[in-house]
Amino acid sequence: MEEDFYDEGGVVCPKCMGDRTVDCYCGGDLCFCENYGERDCPVCHGEGEVSEAREETYFESQRRMHAAFQSAMRQSDEKIDD
């Protein structure tokens, strides 16, 4: 039985949480993923772990996307109020 060992200095991938795969949303019969609904995680590339620097880059990207979404929602609310 194969056991999973993580390298020292690595952390669990924040995208797939160490599962190594993420859900695929290609579209049913047109799915291009080999596993019909799952694909290798785009952050850890199926490894299950990333470096601390890559983890921080992922979280920074998430913070920027959240801020952009919040800004868009505020602008949308302002246009509705006008």
mmCIF file of N, CA and C in Angstrom:
data_model
loop_
_atom_site.group_PDB
_atom_site.id
_atom_site.type_symbol
_atom_site.label_atom_id
_atom_site.label_comp_id
_atom_site.label_asym_id
_atom_site.label_seq_id
_atom_site.Cartn_x
_atom_site.Cartn_y
_atom_site.Cartn_z
ATOM 1 N N MET A 1 0.843 -1.182 0.000
ATOM 2 C CA MET A 1 0.000 0.000 0.000
ATOM 3 C C MET A 1 0.884 1.240 0.000
ATOM 4 N N GLU A 2 0.625 2.131 -0.905
ATOM 5 C CA GLU A 2 1.417 3.344 -1.033
ATOM 6 C C GLU A 2 0.954 4.376 -0.017
ATOM 7 N N GLU A 3 1.898 4.963 0.699
ATOM 8 C CA GLU A 3 1.565 6.011 1.652
ATOM 9 C C GLU A 3 2.016 7.343 1.093
ATOM 10 N N ASP A 4 1.284 8.380 1.437
ATOM 11 C CA ASP A 4 1.628 9.715 0.966
ATOM 12 C C ASP A 4 2.490 10.414 2.000
ATOM 13 N N PHE A 5 3.643 10.885 1.578
ATOM 14 C CA PHE A 5 4.526 11.651 2.449
ATOM 15 C C PHE A 5 4.747 13.008 1.822
ATOM 16 N N TYR A 6 4.585 14.046 2.595
ATOM 17 C CA TYR A 6 4.788 15.400 2.113
ATOM 18 C C TYR A 6 6.226 15.822 2.382
ATOM 19 N N ASP A 7 6.796 16.544 1.429
ATOM 20 C CA ASP A 7 8.152 17.056 1.603
ATOM 21 C C ASP A 7 8.177 18.075 2.725
ATOM 22 N N GLU A 8 9.304 18.128 3.420
ATOM 23 C CA GLU A 8 9.455 19.165 4.431
ATOM 24 C C GLU A 8 9.523 20.509 3.725
ATOM 25 N N GLY A 9 8.908 21.510 4.314
ATOM 26 C CA GLY A 9 8.897 22.833 3.719
ATOM 27 C C GLY A 9 7.680 23.075 2.861
ATOM 28 N N GLY A 10 6.950 22.033 2.526
ATOM 29 C CA GLY A 10 5.731 22.184 1.744
ATOM 30 C C GLY A 10 4.524 22.280 2.664
ATOM 31 N N VAL A 11 3.457 22.815 2.140
ATOM 32 C CA VAL A 11 2.200 22.909 2.873
ATOM 33 C C VAL A 11 1.095 22.303 2.016
ATOM 34 N N VAL A 12 0.018 21.923 2.644
ATOM 35 C CA VAL A 12 -1.112 21.357 1.921
ATOM 36 C C VAL A 12 -1.646 22.401 0.947
ATOM 37 N N CYS A 13 -1.929 21.967 -0.256
ATOM 38 C CA CYS A 13 -2.425 22.873 -1.286
ATOM 39 C C CYS A 13 -3.737 23.515 -0.843
ATOM 40 N N PRO A 14 -3.825 24.849 -0.903
ATOM 41 C CA PRO A 14 -5.041 25.530 -0.463
ATOM 42 C C PRO A 14 -6.205 25.394 -1.449
ATOM 43 N N LYS A 15 -5.943 25.020 -2.679
ATOM 44 C CA LYS A 15 -7.005 24.882 -3.684
ATOM 45 C C LYS A 15 -7.725 23.537 -3.539
ATOM 46 N N CYS A 16 -6.955 22.453 -3.501
ATOM 47 C CA CYS A 16 -7.550 21.110 -3.448
ATOM 48 C C CYS A 16 -7.510 20.499 -2.051
ATOM 49 N N MET A 17 -6.910 21.207 -1.112
ATOM 50 C CA MET A 17 -6.773 20.737 0.269
ATOM 51 C C MET A 17 -6.052 19.383 0.344
ATOM 52 N N GLY A 18 -5.103 19.183 -0.564
ATOM 53 C CA GLY A 18 -4.299 17.966 -0.567
ATOM 54 C C GLY A 18 -4.915 16.793 -1.305
ATOM 55 N N ASP A 19 -6.115 16.960 -1.859
ATOM 56 C CA ASP A 19 -6.775 15.865 -2.573
ATOM 57 C C ASP A 19 -6.171 15.601 -3.947
ATOM 58 N N ARG A 20 -5.418 16.546 -4.455
ATOM 59 C CA ARG A 20 -4.714 16.454 -5.731
ATOM 60 C C ARG A 20 -5.595 16.661 -6.953
ATOM 61 N N THR A 21 -6.901 16.649 -6.802
ATOM 62 C CA THR A 21 -7.802 16.882 -7.925
ATOM 63 C C THR A 21 -8.845 17.918 -7.532
ATOM 64 N N VAL A 22 -9.426 18.551 -8.530
ATOM 65 C CA VAL A 22 -10.518 19.500 -8.329
ATOM 66 C C VAL A 22 -11.640 19.111 -9.294
ATOM 67 N N ASP A 23 -12.842 19.586 -8.996
ATOM 68 C CA ASP A 23 -13.970 19.314 -9.874
ATOM 69 C C ASP A 23 -13.751 19.998 -11.210
ATOM 70 N N CYS A 24 -14.148 19.323 -12.247
ATOM 71 C CA CYS A 24 -14.040 19.844 -13.607
ATOM 72 C C CYS A 24 -15.409 20.325 -14.038
ATOM 73 N N TYR A 25 -15.462 21.477 -14.663
ATOM 74 C CA TYR A 25 -16.724 22.035 -15.121
ATOM 75 C C TYR A 25 -16.722 22.255 -16.637
ATOM 76 N N CYS A 26 -16.154 21.311 -17.396
ATOM 77 C CA CYS A 26 -16.094 21.438 -18.849
ATOM 78 C C CYS A 26 -17.465 21.369 -19.502
ATOM 79 N N GLY A 27 -18.318 20.531 -19.019
ATOM 80 C CA GLY A 27 -19.644 20.466 -19.610
ATOM 81 C C GLY A 27 -20.074 19.097 -20.096
ATOM 82 N N GLY A 28 -20.225 18.139 -19.229
ATOM 83 C CA GLY A 28 -20.845 16.855 -19.545
ATOM 84 C C GLY A 28 -20.227 16.109 -20.696
ATOM 85 N N ASP A 29 -20.999 15.903 -21.774
ATOM 86 C CA ASP A 29 -20.537 15.118 -22.917
ATOM 87 C C ASP A 29 -19.327 15.744 -23.595
ATOM 88 N N LEU A 30 -19.125 17.032 -23.405
ATOM 89 C CA LEU A 30 -17.991 17.710 -24.013
ATOM 90 C C LEU A 30 -16.801 17.807 -23.072
ATOM 91 N N CYS A 31 -16.824 17.054 -21.979
ATOM 92 C CA CYS A 31 -15.768 17.121 -20.969
ATOM 93 C C CYS A 31 -14.432 16.673 -21.563
ATOM 94 N N PHE A 32 -13.418 17.480 -21.367
ATOM 95 C CA PHE A 32 -12.087 17.178 -21.864
ATOM 96 C C PHE A 32 -11.198 16.570 -20.778
ATOM 97 N N CYS A 33 -11.723 16.467 -19.566
ATOM 98 C CA CYS A 33 -10.951 15.893 -18.462
ATOM 99 C C CYS A 33 -10.940 14.372 -18.595
ATOM 100 N N GLU A 34 -9.836 13.775 -18.275
ATOM 101 C CA GLU A 34 -9.703 12.334 -18.420
ATOM 102 C C GLU A 34 -10.557 11.561 -17.419
ATOM 103 N N ASN A 35 -10.865 12.151 -16.260
ATOM 104 C CA ASN A 35 -11.572 11.426 -15.209
ATOM 105 C C ASN A 35 -13.048 11.759 -15.138
ATOM 106 N N TYR A 36 -13.603 12.378 -16.169
ATOM 107 C CA TYR A 36 -15.028 12.684 -16.232
ATOM 108 C C TYR A 36 -15.528 13.368 -14.971
ATOM 109 N N GLY A 37 -15.095 14.551 -14.743
ATOM 110 C CA GLY A 37 -15.581 15.329 -13.620
ATOM 111 C C GLY A 37 -14.488 15.793 -12.680
ATOM 112 N N GLU A 38 -13.302 15.247 -12.776
ATOM 113 C CA GLU A 38 -12.184 15.690 -11.954
ATOM 114 C C GLU A 38 -10.977 15.907 -12.852
ATOM 115 N N ARG A 39 -10.119 16.812 -12.399
ATOM 116 C CA ARG A 39 -8.868 17.044 -13.114
ATOM 117 C C ARG A 39 -7.787 17.375 -12.098
ATOM 118 N N ASP A 40 -6.538 17.305 -12.516
ATOM 119 C CA ASP A 40 -5.442 17.656 -11.617
ATOM 120 C C ASP A 40 -5.613 19.095 -11.147
ATOM 121 N N CYS A 41 -5.304 19.337 -9.912
ATOM 122 C CA CYS A 41 -5.396 20.679 -9.338
ATOM 123 C C CYS A 41 -4.460 21.622 -10.099
ATOM 124 N N PRO A 42 -4.954 22.787 -10.521
ATOM 125 C CA PRO A 42 -4.109 23.709 -11.271
ATOM 126 C C PRO A 42 -3.076 24.434 -10.405
ATOM 127 N N VAL A 43 -3.227 24.382 -9.088
ATOM 128 C CA VAL A 43 -2.278 25.065 -8.206
ATOM 129 C C VAL A 43 -1.104 24.158 -7.864
ATOM 130 N N CYS A 44 -1.380 22.917 -7.455
ATOM 131 C CA CYS A 44 -0.293 22.002 -7.069
ATOM 132 C C CYS A 44 0.055 21.012 -8.179
ATOM 133 N N HIS A 45 -0.681 21.048 -9.289
ATOM 134 C CA HIS A 45 -0.455 20.161 -10.438
ATOM 135 C C HIS A 45 -0.536 18.684 -10.045
ATOM 136 N N GLY A 46 -1.463 18.372 -9.126
ATOM 137 C CA GLY A 46 -1.680 16.991 -8.726
ATOM 138 C C GLY A 46 -0.727 16.479 -7.673
ATOM 139 N N GLU A 47 0.086 17.352 -7.105
ATOM 140 C CA GLU A 47 1.047 16.932 -6.090
ATOM 141 C C GLU A 47 0.441 16.876 -4.686
ATOM 142 N N GLY A 48 -0.563 17.710 -4.419
ATOM 143 C CA GLY A 48 -1.185 17.737 -3.100
ATOM 144 C C GLY A 48 -0.538 18.705 -2.133
ATOM 145 N N GLU A 49 0.588 19.250 -2.504
ATOM 146 C CA GLU A 49 1.266 20.231 -1.649
ATOM 147 C C GLU A 49 1.936 21.292 -2.502
ATOM 148 N N VAL A 50 2.180 22.429 -1.893
ATOM 149 C CA VAL A 50 2.838 23.547 -2.561
ATOM 150 C C VAL A 50 3.845 24.167 -1.608
ATOM 151 N N SER A 51 4.692 25.029 -2.137
ATOM 152 C CA SER A 51 5.628 25.754 -1.281
ATOM 153 C C SER A 51 4.861 26.836 -0.521
ATOM 154 N N GLU A 52 5.434 27.317 0.530
ATOM 155 C CA GLU A 52 4.790 28.397 1.295
ATOM 156 C C GLU A 52 4.629 29.646 0.442
ATOM 157 N N ALA A 53 5.595 29.902 -0.436
ATOM 158 C CA ALA A 53 5.510 31.077 -1.316
ATOM 159 C C ALA A 53 4.336 30.933 -2.280
ATOM 160 N N ARG A 54 4.145 29.732 -2.845
ATOM 161 C CA ARG A 54 3.026 29.516 -3.771
ATOM 162 C C ARG A 54 1.695 29.615 -3.027
ATOM 163 N N GLU A 55 1.655 29.126 -1.788
ATOM 164 C CA GLU A 55 0.445 29.247 -0.977
ATOM 165 C C GLU A 55 0.105 30.715 -0.757
ATOM 166 N N GLU A 56 1.096 31.530 -0.428
ATOM 167 C CA GLU A 56 0.853 32.954 -0.192
ATOM 168 C C GLU A 56 0.410 33.645 -1.481
ATOM 169 N N THR A 57 0.999 33.263 -2.615
ATOM 170 C CA THR A 57 0.571 33.816 -3.900
ATOM 171 C C THR A 57 -0.888 33.471 -4.175
ATOM 172 N N TYR A 58 -1.281 32.239 -3.879
ATOM 173 C CA TYR A 58 -2.673 31.810 -4.064
ATOM 174 C C TYR A 58 -3.606 32.652 -3.198
ATOM 175 N N PHE A 59 -3.262 32.804 -1.909
ATOM 176 C CA PHE A 59 -4.117 33.576 -1.009
ATOM 177 C C PHE A 59 -4.172 35.053 -1.405
ATOM 178 N N GLU A 60 -3.065 35.611 -1.875
ATOM 179 C CA GLU A 60 -3.059 37.007 -2.331
ATOM 180 C C GLU A 60 -3.976 37.164 -3.538
ATOM 181 N N SER A 61 -3.922 36.210 -4.445
ATOM 182 C CA SER A 61 -4.811 36.238 -5.603
ATOM 183 C C SER A 61 -6.274 36.168 -5.167
ATOM 184 N N GLN A 62 -6.558 35.332 -4.195
ATOM 185 C CA GLN A 62 -7.928 35.233 -3.680
ATOM 186 C C GLN A 62 -8.371 36.550 -3.052
ATOM 187 N N ARG A 63 -7.475 37.206 -2.320
ATOM 188 C CA ARG A 63 -7.812 38.499 -1.710
ATOM 189 C C ARG A 63 -8.103 39.551 -2.775
ATOM 190 N N ARG A 64 -7.294 39.583 -3.840
ATOM 191 C CA ARG A 64 -7.529 40.543 -4.923
ATOM 192 C C ARG A 64 -8.863 40.280 -5.615
ATOM 193 N N MET A 65 -9.170 39.011 -5.879
ATOM 194 C CA MET A 65 -10.442 38.686 -6.527
ATOM 195 C C MET A 65 -11.623 39.062 -5.625
ATOM 196 N N HIS A 66 -11.489 38.828 -4.332
ATOM 197 C CA HIS A 66 -12.552 39.191 -3.402
ATOM 198 C C HIS A 66 -12.755 40.704 -3.377
ATOM 199 N N ALA A 67 -11.668 41.460 -3.335
ATOM 200 C CA ALA A 67 -11.760 42.924 -3.330
ATOM 201 C C ALA A 67 -12.399 43.429 -4.621
ATOM 202 N N ALA A 68 -12.041 42.844 -5.763
ATOM 203 C CA ALA A 68 -12.623 43.248 -7.042
ATOM 204 C C ALA A 68 -14.121 42.943 -7.068
ATOM 205 N N PHE A 69 -14.510 41.794 -6.545
ATOM 206 C CA PHE A 69 -15.922 41.434 -6.495
ATOM 207 C C PHE A 69 -16.696 42.392 -5.599
ATOM 208 N N GLN A 70 -16.130 42.705 -4.442
ATOM 209 C CA GLN A 70 -16.790 43.631 -3.531
ATOM 210 C C GLN A 70 -16.944 45.005 -4.168
ATOM 211 N N SER A 71 -15.918 45.460 -4.879
ATOM 212 C CA SER A 71 -15.980 46.745 -5.569
ATOM 213 C C SER A 71 -17.073 46.742 -6.630
ATOM 214 N N ALA A 72 -17.145 45.670 -7.403
ATOM 215 C CA ALA A 72 -18.175 45.557 -8.438
ATOM 216 C C ALA A 72 -19.569 45.545 -7.823
ATOM 217 N N MET A 73 -19.719 44.870 -6.702
ATOM 218 C CA MET A 73 -21.026 44.829 -6.037
ATOM 219 C C MET A 73 -21.411 46.213 -5.513
ATOM 220 N N ARG A 74 -20.446 46.950 -4.960
ATOM 221 C CA ARG A 74 -20.737 48.313 -4.481
ATOM 222 C C ARG A 74 -21.155 49.205 -5.645
ATOM 223 N N GLN A 75 -20.439 49.109 -6.767
ATOM 224 C CA GLN A 75 -20.785 49.920 -7.936
ATOM 225 C C GLN A 75 -22.172 49.546 -8.454
ATOM 226 N N SER A 76 -22.484 48.273 -8.443
ATOM 227 C CA SER A 76 -23.801 47.828 -8.885
ATOM 228 C C SER A 76 -24.897 48.380 -7.962
ATOM 229 N N ASP A 77 -24.648 48.335 -6.659
ATOM 230 C CA ASP A 77 -25.620 48.864 -5.697
ATOM 231 C C ASP A 77 -25.815 50.352 -5.889
ATOM 232 N N GLU A 78 -24.727 51.081 -6.168
ATOM 233 C CA GLU A 78 -24.821 52.526 -6.374
ATOM 234 C C GLU A 78 -25.655 52.837 -7.606
ATOM 235 N N LYS A 79 -25.497 52.055 -8.690
ATOM 236 C CA LYS A 79 -26.277 52.289 -9.910
ATOM 237 C C LYS A 79 -27.744 51.976 -9.679
ATOM 238 N N ILE A 80 -28.037 50.997 -8.865
ATOM 239 C CA ILE A 80 -29.424 50.672 -8.561
ATOM 240 C C ILE A 80 -30.067 51.787 -7.753
ATOM 241 N N ASP A 81 -29.288 52.372 -6.837
ATOM 242 C CA ASP A 81 -29.814 53.448 -5.985
ATOM 243 C C ASP A 81 -30.048 54.739 -6.758
ATOM 244 N N ASP A 82 -29.368 54.902 -7.892
ATOM 245 C CA ASP A 82 -29.516 56.156 -8.674
ATOM 246 C C ASP A 82 -30.844 56.268 -9.333
#
